[in-house]
PDB file of C-alpha atoms in Angstrom:
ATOM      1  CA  UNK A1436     -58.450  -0.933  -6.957  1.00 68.00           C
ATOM      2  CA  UNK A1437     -59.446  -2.461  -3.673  1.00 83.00           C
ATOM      3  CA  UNK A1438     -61.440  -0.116  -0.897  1.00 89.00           C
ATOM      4  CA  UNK A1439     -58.910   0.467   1.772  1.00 94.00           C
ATOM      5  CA  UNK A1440     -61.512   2.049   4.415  1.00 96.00           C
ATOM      6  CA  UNK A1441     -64.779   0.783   4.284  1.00 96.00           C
ATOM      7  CA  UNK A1442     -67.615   3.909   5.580  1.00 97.00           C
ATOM      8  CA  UNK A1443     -70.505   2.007   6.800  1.00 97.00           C
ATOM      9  CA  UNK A1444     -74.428   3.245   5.365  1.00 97.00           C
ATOM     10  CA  UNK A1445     -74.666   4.914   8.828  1.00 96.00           C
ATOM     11  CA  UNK A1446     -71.408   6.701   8.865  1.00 97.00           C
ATOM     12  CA  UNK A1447     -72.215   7.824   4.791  1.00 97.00           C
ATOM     13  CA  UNK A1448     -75.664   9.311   5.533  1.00 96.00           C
ATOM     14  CA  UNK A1449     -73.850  11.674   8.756  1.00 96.00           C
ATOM     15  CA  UNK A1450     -71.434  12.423   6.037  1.00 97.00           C
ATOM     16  CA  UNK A1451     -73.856  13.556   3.974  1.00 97.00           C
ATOM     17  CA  UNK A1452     -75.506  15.585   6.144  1.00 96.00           C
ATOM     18  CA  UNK A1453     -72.333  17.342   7.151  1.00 96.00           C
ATOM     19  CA  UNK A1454     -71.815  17.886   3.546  1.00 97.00           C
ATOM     20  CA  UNK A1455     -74.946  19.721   3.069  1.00 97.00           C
ATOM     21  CA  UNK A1456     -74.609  21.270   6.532  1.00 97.00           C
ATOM     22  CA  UNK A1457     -71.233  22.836   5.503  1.00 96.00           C
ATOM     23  CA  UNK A1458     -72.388  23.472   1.932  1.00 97.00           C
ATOM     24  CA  UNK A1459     -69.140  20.835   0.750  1.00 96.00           C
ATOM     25  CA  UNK A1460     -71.627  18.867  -1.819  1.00 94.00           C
ATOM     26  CA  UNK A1461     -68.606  18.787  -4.199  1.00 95.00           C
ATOM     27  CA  UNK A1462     -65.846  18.016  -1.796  1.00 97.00           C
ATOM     28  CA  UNK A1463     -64.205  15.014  -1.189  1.00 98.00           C
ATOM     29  CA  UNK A1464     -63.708  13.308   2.160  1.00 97.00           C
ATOM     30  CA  UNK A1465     -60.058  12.753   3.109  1.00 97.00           C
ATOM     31  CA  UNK A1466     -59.742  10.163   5.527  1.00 96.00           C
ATOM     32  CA  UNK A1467     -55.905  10.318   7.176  1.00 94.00           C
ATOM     33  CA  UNK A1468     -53.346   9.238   9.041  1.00 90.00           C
ATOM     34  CA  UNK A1469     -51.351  12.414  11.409  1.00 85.00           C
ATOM     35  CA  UNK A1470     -48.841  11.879  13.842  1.00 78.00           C
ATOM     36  CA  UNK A1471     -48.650  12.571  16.993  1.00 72.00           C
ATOM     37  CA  UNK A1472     -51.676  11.629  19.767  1.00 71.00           C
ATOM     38  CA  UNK A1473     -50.212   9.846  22.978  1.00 66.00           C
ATOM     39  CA  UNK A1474     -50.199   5.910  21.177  1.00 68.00           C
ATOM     40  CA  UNK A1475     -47.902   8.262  18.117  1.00 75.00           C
ATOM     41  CA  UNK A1476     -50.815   8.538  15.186  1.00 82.00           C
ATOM     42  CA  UNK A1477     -53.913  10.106  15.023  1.00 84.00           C
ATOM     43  CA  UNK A1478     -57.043   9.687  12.739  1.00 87.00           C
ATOM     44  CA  UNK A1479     -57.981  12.634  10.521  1.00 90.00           C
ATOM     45  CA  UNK A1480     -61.500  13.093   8.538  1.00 94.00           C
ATOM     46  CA  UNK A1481     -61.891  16.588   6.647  1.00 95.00           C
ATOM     47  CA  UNK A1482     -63.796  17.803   3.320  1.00 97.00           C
ATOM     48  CA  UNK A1483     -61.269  18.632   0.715  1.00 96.00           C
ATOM     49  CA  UNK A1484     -62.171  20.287  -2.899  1.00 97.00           C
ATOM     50  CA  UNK A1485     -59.146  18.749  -4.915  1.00 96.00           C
ATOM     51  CA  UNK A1486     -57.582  15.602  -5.537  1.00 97.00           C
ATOM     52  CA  UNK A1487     -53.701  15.698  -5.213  1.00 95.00           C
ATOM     53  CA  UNK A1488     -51.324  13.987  -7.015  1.00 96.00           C
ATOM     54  CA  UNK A1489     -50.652  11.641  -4.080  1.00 96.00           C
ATOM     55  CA  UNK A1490     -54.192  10.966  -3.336  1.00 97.00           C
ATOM     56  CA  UNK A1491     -56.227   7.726  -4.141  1.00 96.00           C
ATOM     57  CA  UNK A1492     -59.788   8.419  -5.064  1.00 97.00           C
ATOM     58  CA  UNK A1493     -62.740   5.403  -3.840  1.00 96.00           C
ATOM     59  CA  UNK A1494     -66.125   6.036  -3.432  1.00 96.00           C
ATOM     60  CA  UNK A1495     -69.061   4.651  -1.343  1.00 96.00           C
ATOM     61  CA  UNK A1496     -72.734   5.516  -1.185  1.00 96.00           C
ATOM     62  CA  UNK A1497     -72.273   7.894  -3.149  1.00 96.00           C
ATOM     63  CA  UNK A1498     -68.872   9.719  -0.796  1.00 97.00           C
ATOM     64  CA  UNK A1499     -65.596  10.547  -2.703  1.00 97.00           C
ATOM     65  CA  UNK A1500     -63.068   9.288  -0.510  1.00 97.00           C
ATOM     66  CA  UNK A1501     -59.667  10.761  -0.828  1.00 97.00           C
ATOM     67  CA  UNK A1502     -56.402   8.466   0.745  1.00 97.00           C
ATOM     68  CA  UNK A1503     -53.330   9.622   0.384  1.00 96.00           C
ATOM     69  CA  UNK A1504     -50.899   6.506  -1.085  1.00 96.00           C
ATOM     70  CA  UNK A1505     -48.520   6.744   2.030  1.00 93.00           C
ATOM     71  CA  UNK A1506     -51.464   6.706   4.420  1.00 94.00           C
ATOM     72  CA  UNK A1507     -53.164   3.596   2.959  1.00 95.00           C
ATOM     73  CA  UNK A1508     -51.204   0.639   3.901  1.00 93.00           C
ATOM     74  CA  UNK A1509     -51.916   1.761   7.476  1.00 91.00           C
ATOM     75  CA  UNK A1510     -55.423   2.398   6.388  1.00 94.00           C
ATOM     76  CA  UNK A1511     -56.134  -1.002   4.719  1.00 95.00           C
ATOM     77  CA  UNK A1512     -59.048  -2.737   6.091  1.00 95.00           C
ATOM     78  CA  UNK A1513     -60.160   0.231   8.154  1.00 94.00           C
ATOM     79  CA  UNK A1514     -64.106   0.786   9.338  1.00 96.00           C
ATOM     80  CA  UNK A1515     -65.640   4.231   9.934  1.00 95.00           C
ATOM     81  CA  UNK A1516     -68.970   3.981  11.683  1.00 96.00           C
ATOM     82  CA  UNK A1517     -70.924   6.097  13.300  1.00 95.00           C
ATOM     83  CA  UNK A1518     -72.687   5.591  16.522  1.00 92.00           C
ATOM     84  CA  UNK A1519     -75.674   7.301  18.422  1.00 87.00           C
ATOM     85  CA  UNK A1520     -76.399   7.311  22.419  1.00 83.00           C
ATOM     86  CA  UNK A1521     -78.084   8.742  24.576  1.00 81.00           C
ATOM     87  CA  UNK A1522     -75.054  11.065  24.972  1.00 82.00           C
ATOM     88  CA  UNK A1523     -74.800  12.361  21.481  1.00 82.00           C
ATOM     89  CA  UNK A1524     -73.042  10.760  18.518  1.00 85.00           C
ATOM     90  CA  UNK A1525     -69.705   9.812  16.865  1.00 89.00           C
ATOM     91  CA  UNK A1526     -67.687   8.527  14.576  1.00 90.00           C
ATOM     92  CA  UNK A1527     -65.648   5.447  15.187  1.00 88.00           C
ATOM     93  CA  UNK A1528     -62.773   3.926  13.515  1.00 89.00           C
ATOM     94  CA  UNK A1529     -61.472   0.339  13.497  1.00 90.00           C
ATOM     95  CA  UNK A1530     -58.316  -0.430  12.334  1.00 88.00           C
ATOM     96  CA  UNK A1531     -57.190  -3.892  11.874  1.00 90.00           C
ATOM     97  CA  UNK A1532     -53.836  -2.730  11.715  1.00 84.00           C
ATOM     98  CA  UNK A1533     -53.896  -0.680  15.022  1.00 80.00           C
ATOM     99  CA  UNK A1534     -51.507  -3.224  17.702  1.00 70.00           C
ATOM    100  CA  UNK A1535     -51.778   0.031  20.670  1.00 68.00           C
ATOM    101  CA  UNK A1536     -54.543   2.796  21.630  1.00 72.00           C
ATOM    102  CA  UNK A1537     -54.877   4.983  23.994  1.00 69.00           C
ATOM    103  CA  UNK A1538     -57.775   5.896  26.330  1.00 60.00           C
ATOM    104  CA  UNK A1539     -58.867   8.956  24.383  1.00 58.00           C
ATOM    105  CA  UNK A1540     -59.600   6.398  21.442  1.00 57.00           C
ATOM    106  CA  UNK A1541     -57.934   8.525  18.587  1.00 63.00           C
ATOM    107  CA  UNK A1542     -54.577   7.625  19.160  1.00 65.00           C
ATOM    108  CA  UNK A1543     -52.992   4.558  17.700  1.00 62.00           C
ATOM    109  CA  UNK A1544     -49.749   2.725  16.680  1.00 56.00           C
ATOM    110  CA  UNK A1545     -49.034   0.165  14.120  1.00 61.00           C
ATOM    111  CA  UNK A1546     -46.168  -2.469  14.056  1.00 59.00           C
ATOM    112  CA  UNK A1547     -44.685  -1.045  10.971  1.00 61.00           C
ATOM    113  CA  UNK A1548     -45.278   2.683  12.149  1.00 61.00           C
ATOM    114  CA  UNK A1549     -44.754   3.980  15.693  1.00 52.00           C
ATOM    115  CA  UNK A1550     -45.579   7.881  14.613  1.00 58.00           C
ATOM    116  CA  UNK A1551     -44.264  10.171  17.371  1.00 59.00           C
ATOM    117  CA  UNK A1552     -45.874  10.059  20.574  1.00 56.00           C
ATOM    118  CA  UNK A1553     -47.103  12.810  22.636  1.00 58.00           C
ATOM    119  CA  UNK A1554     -48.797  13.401  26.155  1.00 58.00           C
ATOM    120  CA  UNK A1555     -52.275  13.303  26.335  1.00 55.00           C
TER     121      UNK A1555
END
């Protein structure tokens, strides 16, 4: 099965250290797709114990990544990095697929899925 988000060796080891933070060794990360945001979709990244029925199961470095099969097509080709500055840290996301994003920088639209748009 091919990776549909890629988690670079930065973003993994913050992962990790969330993981152990939040005592969630045995979780898996779900990476998502919600609506709403002001572009109509919005990223989510959570720990999650089980696997649905729904759910596509990769791993990298050593991460269980959870995608649920609707949310992958929108997914596909996706980066999550993470990023330190002088101001703190993050996570980024780049999305091939994105076409429209808002100023925030978690909002986003594809052309095959406009999600439902809210203010900011």
């Amino acid at each position: 099965m091919e990776q549909v988000v890629e988690i670079t060796e930065a973003a993994s080891f913050q992962v990790k250290e969330m993981m152990r933070h939040n005592e969630e060794e045995d979780s898996f990360l779900r990476v998502a797709v919600k609506g709403g945001g002001c572009s109509g979709l919005t990223y989510g990244m959570g720990f999650e114990k089980e696997q649905g029925a729904e759910d596509d199961l990769y791993e990298q470095f050593g991460i269980p990544i959870l995608i649920a099969k609707d949310d992958a097509p929108i997914l596909k080709g996706t980066v999550v990095d993470y990023k330190q500055s002088l101001m703190g840290g993050g996570f980024t996301i780049e999305n091939p697929n994105a076409i429209a994003s808002c100023g925030c920088g978690t909002s986003f639209r594809t052309a095959k899925k406009a999600g439902t748009p809210e203010s900011c």
